Amino acid sequence: MKWPTSKLGYTAAGMTVVVAMLVPFLLFGLFTKGFTKLGLRVDEMYSGGPTVRTIQADGYTVTIHKAVYPHLLQTEKPFVQLDWKPVNALPQHVSDAVDVDGDGQPDVRVSFDVPKDPKTPLRVDVDALNPRYQAMRNVGKQKFSELIVRVDDAILVRVPLTGR
Amino acid sequence: MADPACTAFAGKTPPRSWGRALLLTLPIALWSLFMSLRGLLQPDRSLQIASALTAAFLIALFFMMMKTSSTYRWRRWFFVALGVLFPIEFIHNVMVLRGSMGIPIEEMIAGRTPFCFLPIPLLILPAALTKTLVFPGSLLPGGGMAGAGMAAMAGLWLAITLVVGKGWCSYACFFGGIEEGMAALPKKAHWKKLDPRLRLVPWAVLLAMVLLSLALFEPAYCMWLCPFKAVSEYVAARNTVGMVQNGIFVVLFAALVIVLPLLTKKRTQCTFLCPFGAFQSIFNKTSVFDIKIDRTVCSPCVLCQKSCPTMSLTDESIKKGETLMSCMKCGACVDACPKGAAVWHIRGTQVAVKPERARLMFLYAAWAMAAMFGGTIITQDLATILQRVI
C-alpha cells in the first residue's frame, strides 16, 4: 500500500520547496528573533558581568561590575571588572583607590598610564587594600581574569579575587 | 503528459533540450535575480557588477544542471567559488580593520568575534544548562567583524537546515569548497585504501568537543582544532599555549584541507574531522530527500562508492540500497553511476520511480538556499575584489 506514503512524501517535498522560498522573507527573521528571546547571554568571562554601580571621579567615571566566577574546569581565576571612561577625560596617569564592594572603604588602588596613541599597550599595577583582591604588577592582557585593555571609549581593568 | 525523464526507468536521465532546460531554470533565474536586487540597486558600481556576475553564474550553473541532468560537477563550481572567495574577502576585511588575522583579547571582550556555524553544536549544552553562550561574540549585531550576530547566524543555520538538512555541507558551508577544489585537481586518487573506521572520528570529535566546551566553558573546537582558523582568524597568541593552538590550526589545514584531498580525491576534513558535519548528519534523518541505490539495476560496480567525497557509501549500504547518514547530497554518486541505479529519492515514495522529479524538487530548494546564502557571500567577496581592481 504505497499510495498514501507516496502522497505524503511528495507533499512534504513540495512543502520543503515552499519553506525554502519563505526563508529570506519569514523564517530567517522568525528564527533569529526566537533565538534572541531565549534569554541567552554571552559568558561573563568575556562580557565582564553586569554593572553593579558607578563612581563619579574628576571628569570621568569608574564602573564596577559584579564579580565573575569561573565555571567547572574553566582555567581563569574569579575577577571583578572596573571600567574607566571616557578615555579622553582621563588624566595622563590614573591612580585611583576604588571601593569595589561598596562598604565605604577602598579595596584596591589601581594605577596605569593613559597613552595618547590608542595602539600603545597598556600596563597596570594594582595594590590590594583588602585581602579579597589580588595585587598585580605591570600586567598587560595575558589572561581574561587579570588584564588591562582599551575597549572603545573605556579602559577596562580586571582584578582577580583571592577567594579569601 | 509526463516528462519522459520523470518516468520509471532503469538508466541515466537523458540530457534535455535547450528550451526545456531554460524553462526549468526560469524559477531559479527569477529567484537569483531577486536575491541580487539589493546589490544591483546600490550606487556602488563594484557591488552592482558583483551582483550581476553572481546571479549570472548561479543561473548558468543551474541551467547546466537542467540541461545535462548531472548535478555534482556544476554544483562543485559554485561550491569551490564560495570556498575560495570567502577566505580572501574575510582575510582582507580583518587586515583592513585590525591589520592582523589574530583576534585580540579586547575584540573578544567587546563581543566582536565573528561567529560562524561550526561552534553551534558546542554551544547547545552550556546554553541549555546555564543560559550562557560560551563564545566571545554578540547575540545581536555587535559592530566590527561581529557581523549580524550569533542569533542571525543560528537563525540562518536553522532555516537552511530545515530545508536541506545535511545538504548544508554541499550547498551552504563556506569552508568545504577549498578541499572540494583540492580534491578535484588530480585525475586519480593516489591513496585509495582508506580505513572506513576513520569515518567515525568526526562523531568522536563531536562528543569530545561538546563535553570539553561544557567543562571548560569555551568553544573548544575553535580554540584547538578548527583547521579553517588558518584561513580566517584565530585568537592572537598571548602565550605558548596560543602558539601551540595556532600551530595545530596550520598543520590540520595543510594536512586535511590541502594535502590529503589531493592524494585521496576525498573531502578529508569533512570525512575525518568536522564535528559540525557529524552533528548535521543527524538532520539527514529529518530531511525528506535522500539518495537511494536501485538494487534491481545495480551491478554493483562500486563506482558510486569510489566517487563519494565523504565515504558515505559502503558495500553494506549499497546492498541495503541506501547511503550512510553522513551523505551530504552532493550528487556525485548519482552522476557516477553508469546504470542510473543511484537515484535521488523522496522519503515515502518508491525507489527509482520519478527520480528526476525528486532531484528537481531537492535542487530547487537547495539552489534557492545556495543563491540566498552562498550567493550573497560570493557577491560581497567579488565586490571587495572589484573594489581593489577597479
Coordinates of C-alpha atoms in Angstrom, one line a residue:
Chain A
M1 CA 0.0 0.0 0.0
K2 CA 2.4 2.6 -1.3
W3 CA 0.0 5.3 -2.4
P4 CA -0.6 7.2 0.9
T5 CA 3.1 7.3 1.8
S6 CA 4.0 8.5 -1.7
K7 CA 1.5 11.3 -1.5
L8 CA 2.8 12.2 2.0
G9 CA 6.3 12.2 0.6
Y10 CA 5.6 14.4 -2.3
T11 CA 3.5 16.8 -0.1
A12 CA 6.5 17.0 2.3
A13 CA 8.9 17.6 -0.6
G14 CA 6.6 20.3 -2.0
M15 CA 6.4 21.9 1.4
T16 CA 10.2 21.9 1.7
V17 CA 10.4 23.9 -1.6
V18 CA 7.7 26.4 -0.2
V19 CA 9.7 26.6 3.1
A20 CA 12.8 27.4 1.1
M21 CA 11.0 30.3 -0.6
L22 CA 9.9 31.6 2.8
V23 CA 13.4 31.5 4.4
P24 CA 14.6 35.1 3.5
F25 CA 11.2 36.7 4.0
L26 CA 9.9 35.0 7.1
L27 CA 11.8 32.1 8.6
F28 CA 15.2 33.7 8.9
G29 CA 13.8 36.6 10.8
L30 CA 11.5 34.5 12.9
F31 CA 14.2 32.1 14.0
T32 CA 16.6 34.9 14.7
K33 CA 14.0 36.6 16.9
G34 CA 13.3 33.3 18.5
F35 CA 17.0 32.9 19.5
T36 CA 17.2 36.4 20.9
K37 CA 14.1 35.7 23.0
L38 CA 15.6 32.6 24.6
G39 CA 17.2 34.9 27.2
L40 CA 20.7 33.7 26.4
R41 CA 23.7 35.8 27.4
V42 CA 27.4 35.8 26.4
D43 CA 29.6 34.2 29.1
E44 CA 30.7 36.8 31.7
M45 CA 34.3 35.6 31.3
Y46 CA 34.1 37.5 28.0
S47 CA 31.5 40.2 28.7
G48 CA 32.7 41.1 32.2
G49 CA 29.4 40.7 34.1
P50 CA 26.6 43.1 34.9
T51 CA 27.3 46.6 36.2
V52 CA 26.8 47.0 40.0
R53 CA 27.4 50.7 40.4
T54 CA 29.2 53.7 39.0
I55 CA 31.6 56.0 40.9
Q56 CA 32.0 59.6 39.8
A57 CA 35.6 60.8 39.6
D58 CA 37.1 64.1 38.4
G59 CA 35.5 64.3 34.9
Y60 CA 35.3 60.6 34.4
T61 CA 33.5 57.6 35.9
V62 CA 34.6 54.2 37.2
T63 CA 32.1 51.5 36.6
I64 CA 32.2 48.4 38.9
H65 CA 30.9 45.1 37.6
K66 CA 29.6 42.1 39.6
A67 CA 32.3 39.6 40.4
V68 CA 32.7 36.8 37.8
Y69 CA 33.4 33.3 38.9
P70 CA 34.7 30.6 36.6
H71 CA 32.5 27.6 35.6
L72 CA 33.5 24.0 36.2
L73 CA 37.0 23.5 34.8
Q74 CA 37.5 27.0 33.4
T75 CA 41.1 27.8 33.9
E76 CA 40.7 31.5 34.8
K77 CA 40.5 33.0 38.3
P78 CA 37.4 34.8 39.7
F79 CA 37.7 38.5 39.0
V80 CA 36.0 41.9 39.2
Q81 CA 36.0 44.3 36.2
L82 CA 36.4 48.0 36.6
D83 CA 35.9 50.4 33.6
W84 CA 37.4 53.9 33.4
K85 CA 35.6 56.1 30.9
P86 CA 35.6 58.2 28.8
V87 CA 39.2 57.7 27.9
N88 CA 39.7 61.3 26.6
A89 CA 38.7 62.6 30.1
L90 CA 41.3 60.6 31.9
P91 CA 44.5 62.2 33.2
Q92 CA 47.8 61.0 31.7
H93 CA 48.3 58.9 34.8
V94 CA 45.5 57.3 36.7
S95 CA 45.9 56.2 40.3
D96 CA 42.6 55.6 41.9
A97 CA 41.6 54.0 45.2
V98 CA 38.4 52.1 44.4
D99 CA 35.8 50.9 46.8
V100 CA 34.8 47.8 44.9
D101 CA 32.4 46.1 47.4
G102 CA 30.6 49.4 48.4
D103 CA 31.4 49.2 52.1
G104 CA 32.8 52.7 52.2
Q105 CA 36.4 51.5 52.4
P106 CA 38.8 51.4 49.4
D107 CA 39.6 47.9 48.4
V108 CA 42.2 48.4 45.6
R109 CA 44.5 51.1 44.3
V110 CA 44.7 50.9 40.5
S111 CA 47.4 52.7 38.7
F112 CA 48.0 53.0 35.0
D113 CA 49.3 55.4 32.3
V114 CA 46.9 56.6 29.6
P115 CA 48.9 56.9 26.4
K116 CA 47.6 59.2 23.7
D117 CA 48.1 56.6 21.0
P118 CA 45.3 54.0 21.4
K119 CA 47.5 51.3 19.9
T120 CA 50.1 51.6 22.7
P121 CA 50.0 48.6 25.0
L122 CA 48.6 49.3 28.5
R123 CA 50.1 48.1 31.7
V124 CA 48.5 48.2 35.2
D125 CA 49.6 48.0 38.8
V126 CA 47.0 47.0 41.4
D127 CA 47.7 47.3 45.2
A128 CA 45.3 45.2 47.2
L129 CA 44.0 47.2 50.2
N130 CA 41.6 44.4 51.0
P131 CA 42.9 40.8 51.1
R132 CA 40.0 39.6 49.0
Y133 CA 41.7 41.2 46.0
Q134 CA 44.9 40.1 44.4
A135 CA 47.7 42.6 43.8
M136 CA 49.1 42.8 40.2
R137 CA 52.4 44.3 39.0
N138 CA 52.9 45.6 35.4
V139 CA 50.2 43.4 34.0
G140 CA 49.1 43.6 30.3
K141 CA 46.5 41.3 28.8
Q142 CA 47.7 37.8 29.2
K143 CA 44.6 36.3 30.8
F144 CA 40.8 37.2 30.9
S145 CA 40.9 37.3 34.7
E146 CA 43.9 39.8 35.0
L147 CA 44.2 42.4 32.4
I148 CA 44.0 46.0 31.3
V149 CA 42.7 46.7 27.8
R150 CA 41.1 49.6 25.9
V151 CA 37.7 48.8 24.5
D152 CA 36.1 51.6 22.6
D153 CA 35.8 54.6 24.9
A154 CA 36.8 52.8 28.1
I155 CA 39.8 51.3 29.8
L156 CA 38.9 48.0 31.4
V157 CA 40.9 46.6 34.3
R158 CA 40.1 43.1 35.7
V159 CA 41.3 42.4 39.2
P160 CA 41.5 38.8 40.3
L161 CA 39.9 37.7 43.6
T162 CA 41.9 35.7 46.1
G163 CA 39.0 33.7 47.4
R164 CA 39.6 34.9 51.0
Chain B
M1 CA 1.9 14.4 -20.5
A2 CA 4.6 13.1 -18.1
D3 CA 8.1 14.2 -18.5
P4 CA 10.0 11.3 -20.1
A5 CA 12.8 12.0 -17.7
C6 CA 10.5 11.5 -14.8
T7 CA 9.0 8.2 -15.7
A8 CA 10.0 4.9 -14.1
F9 CA 13.1 3.6 -15.9
A10 CA 16.4 1.9 -15.5
G11 CA 19.2 4.0 -16.8
K12 CA 20.6 7.6 -16.8
T13 CA 18.4 10.6 -17.3
P14 CA 18.9 11.8 -20.8
P15 CA 20.1 15.4 -21.5
R16 CA 17.3 17.9 -22.0
S17 CA 16.6 20.2 -24.9
W18 CA 17.7 23.9 -24.6
G19 CA 14.1 25.0 -24.4
R20 CA 13.1 22.6 -21.7
A21 CA 16.2 23.3 -19.7
L22 CA 15.6 27.0 -19.9
L23 CA 12.0 26.6 -18.8
L24 CA 13.1 24.5 -15.8
T25 CA 15.8 27.2 -15.0
L26 CA 13.3 30.0 -15.0
P27 CA 12.2 29.9 -11.4
I28 CA 15.8 29.8 -10.1
A29 CA 16.7 32.6 -12.6
L30 CA 14.0 34.8 -11.1
W31 CA 15.0 33.8 -7.6
S32 CA 18.7 34.6 -8.2
L33 CA 17.9 37.9 -9.8
F34 CA 15.6 38.8 -6.9
M35 CA 18.4 37.8 -4.4
S36 CA 20.8 40.1 -6.3
L37 CA 18.4 43.0 -6.5
R38 CA 19.7 44.6 -3.3
G39 CA 23.2 44.7 -4.7
L40 CA 22.1 45.8 -8.2
L41 CA 20.2 48.8 -6.7
Q42 CA 23.1 50.0 -4.7
P43 CA 25.1 53.0 -6.0
D44 CA 28.4 51.1 -5.6
R45 CA 29.5 50.1 -9.1
S46 CA 31.6 47.2 -7.8
L47 CA 28.6 45.8 -5.9
Q48 CA 26.4 46.1 -9.0
I49 CA 28.8 44.2 -11.2
A50 CA 29.4 41.6 -8.5
S51 CA 25.7 41.1 -8.0
A52 CA 25.1 40.7 -11.8
L53 CA 28.1 38.3 -12.1
T54 CA 27.0 36.2 -9.2
A55 CA 23.4 36.0 -10.5
A56 CA 24.6 35.0 -14.0
F57 CA 27.0 32.4 -12.5
L58 CA 24.3 30.8 -10.4
I59 CA 21.7 30.8 -13.2
A60 CA 24.2 29.4 -15.7
L61 CA 25.2 26.6 -13.3
F62 CA 21.6 25.7 -12.6
F63 CA 20.8 25.7 -16.3
M64 CA 23.7 23.3 -17.0
M65 CA 22.3 21.0 -14.2
M66 CA 19.0 21.0 -16.0
K67 CA 20.5 20.7 -19.5
T68 CA 22.9 17.8 -18.7
S69 CA 20.9 16.2 -15.9
S70 CA 24.0 16.0 -13.8
T71 CA 24.4 17.7 -10.5
Y72 CA 27.8 17.3 -8.9
R73 CA 30.2 18.9 -11.4
W74 CA 28.1 22.1 -11.8
R75 CA 27.4 22.4 -8.0
R76 CA 31.1 22.0 -7.5
W77 CA 31.9 25.2 -9.4
F78 CA 29.6 27.1 -7.1
F79 CA 31.0 25.4 -4.0
V80 CA 34.6 25.9 -4.9
A81 CA 34.0 29.6 -5.8
L82 CA 32.4 30.0 -2.4
G83 CA 35.2 28.2 -0.6
V84 CA 38.0 30.2 -2.4
L85 CA 36.4 33.6 -2.4
F86 CA 35.1 33.6 1.2
P87 CA 38.6 33.4 2.9
I88 CA 40.0 36.0 0.5
E89 CA 37.4 38.6 1.5
F90 CA 37.4 37.6 5.1
I91 CA 41.2 37.9 5.5
H92 CA 41.1 41.2 3.5
N93 CA 38.5 42.6 5.9
V94 CA 40.3 41.6 9.1
M95 CA 43.6 43.0 7.7
V96 CA 41.8 46.3 6.9
L97 CA 40.1 46.5 10.3
R98 CA 42.8 45.2 12.5
G99 CA 46.0 44.7 10.5
S100 CA 46.2 41.1 11.7
M101 CA 44.4 37.7 11.4
G102 CA 44.8 37.3 15.2
I103 CA 41.8 38.5 17.1
P104 CA 43.0 40.5 20.1
I105 CA 41.5 40.0 23.6
E106 CA 39.9 43.4 23.6
E107 CA 37.8 42.4 20.5
M108 CA 36.7 39.3 22.3
I109 CA 35.7 41.3 25.3
A110 CA 33.8 43.7 23.1
G111 CA 31.9 40.8 21.6
R112 CA 33.2 41.4 18.1
T113 CA 34.5 37.8 17.3
P114 CA 32.9 36.7 14.0
F115 CA 30.6 33.8 14.6
C116 CA 30.5 31.0 12.0
F117 CA 28.2 28.0 12.2
L118 CA 30.9 25.5 13.2
P119 CA 30.6 26.1 17.0
I120 CA 26.8 25.8 17.0
P121 CA 26.7 22.2 18.4
L122 CA 29.3 23.1 21.1
L123 CA 27.1 25.9 22.4
I124 CA 23.9 23.9 22.9
L125 CA 24.7 22.1 26.3
P126 CA 26.1 25.2 28.1
A127 CA 23.2 27.3 26.8
A128 CA 20.6 24.7 27.8
L129 CA 22.1 24.3 31.3
T130 CA 23.2 27.8 32.2
K131 CA 21.6 30.1 29.5
T132 CA 25.2 31.1 28.7
L133 CA 26.8 31.3 25.3
V134 CA 30.4 30.2 25.5
F135 CA 31.6 32.3 22.6
P136 CA 33.1 35.8 22.7
G137 CA 30.6 37.3 20.2
S138 CA 27.4 39.3 20.3
L139 CA 23.9 37.9 20.2
L140 CA 22.8 40.9 18.1
P141 CA 24.9 42.9 15.6
G142 CA 28.0 44.0 17.6
G143 CA 29.9 46.1 15.1
G144 CA 33.4 45.3 13.7
M145 CA 33.7 41.8 12.4
A146 CA 30.8 40.6 14.6
G147 CA 28.5 40.8 11.5
A148 CA 24.8 40.2 12.1
G149 CA 25.5 38.5 15.4
M150 CA 25.1 34.9 16.8
A151 CA 21.3 34.9 16.7
A152 CA 21.2 35.7 13.0
M153 CA 23.8 33.0 12.2
A154 CA 21.9 30.5 14.3
G155 CA 18.6 31.6 12.7
L156 CA 20.0 31.2 9.2
W157 CA 21.5 27.8 10.1
L158 CA 18.2 26.5 11.4
A159 CA 16.2 27.8 8.4
I160 CA 18.6 26.3 5.9
T161 CA 18.9 23.0 7.8
L162 CA 15.2 22.7 7.8
V163 CA 15.3 22.9 4.0
V164 CA 18.4 20.9 3.0
G165 CA 19.4 19.0 6.2
K166 CA 22.9 17.6 5.8
G167 CA 22.8 19.2 2.3
W168 CA 24.3 22.2 4.2
C169 CA 27.7 20.6 3.7
S170 CA 27.2 20.7 -0.1
Y171 CA 25.3 23.9 -0.6
A172 CA 25.9 26.3 2.3
C173 CA 29.3 25.6 4.0
F174 CA 31.7 28.3 3.1
F175 CA 34.7 26.3 4.0
G176 CA 34.2 22.9 2.3
G177 CA 34.8 24.3 -1.1
I178 CA 38.5 24.6 -0.5
E179 CA 39.0 20.9 0.0
E180 CA 36.5 20.1 -2.7
G181 CA 38.6 22.2 -5.1
M182 CA 41.8 20.5 -4.0
A183 CA 40.1 17.0 -4.4
A184 CA 39.1 18.0 -8.0
L185 CA 42.7 18.8 -9.1
P186 CA 44.3 15.3 -9.5
K187 CA 42.9 13.0 -12.2
K188 CA 43.3 9.9 -10.0
A189 CA 43.5 9.2 -6.3
H190 CA 46.9 8.2 -5.2
W191 CA 45.7 6.9 -1.8
K192 CA 42.8 4.5 -2.4
K193 CA 42.8 2.4 0.7
L194 CA 41.3 4.5 3.4
D195 CA 40.3 2.8 6.7
P196 CA 36.5 3.1 6.8
R197 CA 36.6 3.2 10.6
L198 CA 38.1 6.7 10.2
R199 CA 34.5 7.9 9.3
L200 CA 33.7 7.6 13.0
V201 CA 36.3 10.1 14.0
P202 CA 34.0 13.2 13.5
W203 CA 31.5 11.7 15.9
A204 CA 34.3 11.1 18.5
V205 CA 35.5 14.7 17.9
L206 CA 31.9 16.0 18.3
L207 CA 31.4 14.2 21.6
A208 CA 34.8 15.2 22.9
M209 CA 34.3 18.9 21.9
V210 CA 30.8 19.1 23.2
L211 CA 31.9 17.8 26.6
L212 CA 35.1 19.9 26.7
S213 CA 33.2 23.0 25.7
L214 CA 30.8 22.3 28.6
A215 CA 33.6 21.6 31.1
L216 CA 35.9 24.5 30.0
F217 CA 33.2 26.9 29.1
E218 CA 34.9 27.8 25.9
P219 CA 34.3 26.8 22.2
A220 CA 36.9 24.0 22.4
Y221 CA 36.9 23.2 18.7
C222 CA 37.5 26.8 17.8
M223 CA 40.3 27.1 20.4
W224 CA 42.1 23.8 19.5
L225 CA 41.1 22.0 16.3
C226 CA 39.4 24.1 13.6
P227 CA 41.6 23.9 10.5
F228 CA 39.8 26.9 9.0
K229 CA 41.3 29.3 11.6
A230 CA 44.3 29.1 9.3
V231 CA 42.4 31.0 6.6
S232 CA 40.1 33.1 8.7
E233 CA 41.2 34.3 12.1
Y234 CA 42.5 32.9 15.3
V235 CA 43.0 34.0 18.9
A236 CA 46.1 36.2 18.9
A237 CA 48.8 34.1 20.6
R238 CA 49.4 35.7 24.0
N239 CA 51.5 32.8 25.3
T240 CA 53.0 29.4 24.4
V241 CA 49.6 27.7 24.6
G242 CA 48.3 30.2 22.0
M243 CA 51.2 29.4 19.7
V244 CA 50.6 25.7 20.0
Q245 CA 46.9 26.2 19.2
N246 CA 47.8 28.3 16.1
G247 CA 50.4 25.6 15.0
I248 CA 47.6 22.9 15.3
F249 CA 45.3 25.0 13.0
V250 CA 48.0 25.3 10.3
V251 CA 49.0 21.6 10.4
L252 CA 45.4 20.4 10.3
F253 CA 44.6 22.8 7.4
A254 CA 47.7 21.8 5.4
A255 CA 47.0 18.0 6.1
L256 CA 43.2 17.7 5.9
V257 CA 42.3 20.5 3.5
I258 CA 45.2 20.6 1.1
V259 CA 47.4 17.5 1.1
L260 CA 45.0 14.7 1.8
P261 CA 42.3 15.8 -0.6
L262 CA 45.0 16.0 -3.3
L263 CA 46.1 12.4 -2.5
T264 CA 42.7 10.8 -2.0
K265 CA 40.2 12.9 -4.0
K266 CA 38.0 13.0 -0.9
R267 CA 36.8 15.8 1.3
T268 CA 39.1 14.5 4.1
Q269 CA 38.4 17.3 6.7
C270 CA 34.7 16.8 6.3
T271 CA 35.0 13.0 6.4
F272 CA 37.6 12.6 9.2
L273 CA 37.4 15.6 11.5
C274 CA 34.5 18.0 11.2
P275 CA 32.2 17.7 14.3
F276 CA 29.7 20.1 12.7
G277 CA 29.3 17.8 9.8
A278 CA 28.7 14.9 12.2
F279 CA 26.1 16.9 14.0
Q280 CA 24.5 17.9 10.7
S281 CA 24.2 14.2 9.8
I282 CA 21.5 13.9 12.4
F283 CA 19.3 16.2 10.2
N284 CA 19.6 13.6 7.4
K285 CA 17.0 11.7 9.4
T286 CA 14.6 14.6 9.3
S287 CA 15.1 15.5 5.6
V288 CA 12.5 14.4 3.1
F289 CA 15.2 14.0 0.4
D290 CA 17.8 11.3 0.2
I291 CA 19.8 9.2 -2.2
K292 CA 18.9 5.5 -2.8
I293 CA 20.5 2.7 -4.8
D294 CA 18.1 0.8 -7.0
R295 CA 19.1 -2.7 -6.3
T296 CA 17.2 -4.0 -9.4
V297 CA 19.7 -2.4 -11.8
C298 CA 22.8 -2.1 -9.6
S299 CA 25.7 -4.3 -10.9
P300 CA 27.4 -3.4 -8.4
C301 CA 30.5 -1.7 -10.0
V302 CA 31.1 0.4 -6.8
L303 CA 31.8 3.5 -9.0
C304 CA 29.3 5.3 -6.7
Q305 CA 31.4 4.3 -3.7
K306 CA 34.6 5.5 -5.3
S307 CA 33.1 8.8 -6.4
C308 CA 31.6 9.7 -2.9
P309 CA 33.7 12.5 -1.5
T310 CA 32.8 11.6 2.1
M311 CA 32.9 7.8 2.0
S312 CA 29.1 7.7 2.7
L313 CA 28.6 4.5 0.6
T314 CA 29.9 1.1 1.8
D315 CA 29.4 -2.4 0.4
E316 CA 26.8 -3.0 3.1
S317 CA 24.9 0.3 2.5
I318 CA 24.9 -0.4 -1.3
K319 CA 23.4 -3.9 -0.5
K320 CA 20.8 -2.2 1.5
G321 CA 20.2 0.3 -1.3
E322 CA 21.0 3.4 0.7
T323 CA 23.7 5.8 1.7
L324 CA 25.1 6.3 5.2
M325 CA 23.7 9.2 7.3
S326 CA 26.8 11.2 6.5
C327 CA 25.6 11.6 2.9
M328 CA 25.6 15.3 2.0
K329 CA 23.5 15.0 -1.1
C330 CA 26.2 16.4 -3.5
G331 CA 25.0 14.1 -6.3
A332 CA 28.5 12.6 -7.1
C333 CA 27.3 9.0 -6.8
V334 CA 24.2 9.7 -9.0
D335 CA 26.3 11.3 -11.7
A336 CA 28.9 8.5 -11.5
C337 CA 26.6 5.5 -11.8
P338 CA 26.6 4.3 -15.4
K339 CA 23.3 2.4 -15.0
G340 CA 21.3 5.1 -13.2
A341 CA 21.0 2.9 -10.1
A342 CA 22.0 5.7 -7.7
V343 CA 18.9 7.9 -7.7
W344 CA 17.5 11.0 -5.9
H345 CA 14.6 9.9 -3.8
I346 CA 11.8 11.4 -1.7
R347 CA 11.0 9.5 1.5
G348 CA 7.8 7.6 1.4
T349 CA 7.9 7.2 -2.4
Q350 CA 9.1 4.1 -4.3
V351 CA 12.8 4.0 -5.2
A352 CA 13.6 4.8 -8.8
V353 CA 10.1 6.0 -9.6
K354 CA 10.3 9.5 -10.9
P355 CA 13.9 10.1 -9.5
E356 CA 14.3 13.2 -11.7
R357 CA 11.3 14.7 -10.0
A358 CA 12.9 14.1 -6.7
R359 CA 16.2 15.6 -8.0
L360 CA 14.4 18.7 -9.3
M361 CA 12.4 19.3 -6.1
F362 CA 15.6 19.0 -4.0
L363 CA 17.6 21.2 -6.3
Y364 CA 15.0 23.9 -6.4
A365 CA 15.1 24.0 -2.6
A366 CA 18.8 23.6 -2.2
W367 CA 19.8 26.1 -5.0
A368 CA 17.4 28.7 -3.6
M369 CA 19.3 28.4 -0.3
A370 CA 22.6 28.4 -2.2
A371 CA 21.7 31.6 -4.0
M372 CA 20.4 33.3 -0.9
F373 CA 23.3 32.4 1.4
G374 CA 26.3 31.4 -0.7
G375 CA 25.3 33.8 -3.5
T376 CA 25.3 36.7 -1.0
I377 CA 28.7 35.8 0.2
I378 CA 30.1 35.4 -3.3
T379 CA 28.7 38.8 -4.2
Q380 CA 30.4 40.5 -1.3
D381 CA 33.6 38.7 -2.0
L382 CA 33.6 39.7 -5.7
A383 CA 32.6 43.3 -4.8
T384 CA 35.6 43.5 -2.4
I385 CA 38.0 42.2 -5.1
L386 CA 36.5 44.5 -7.8
Q387 CA 36.9 47.5 -5.4
R388 CA 40.6 46.7 -5.2
V389 CA 40.9 46.2 -9.0
I390 CA 38.7 49.0 -10.4

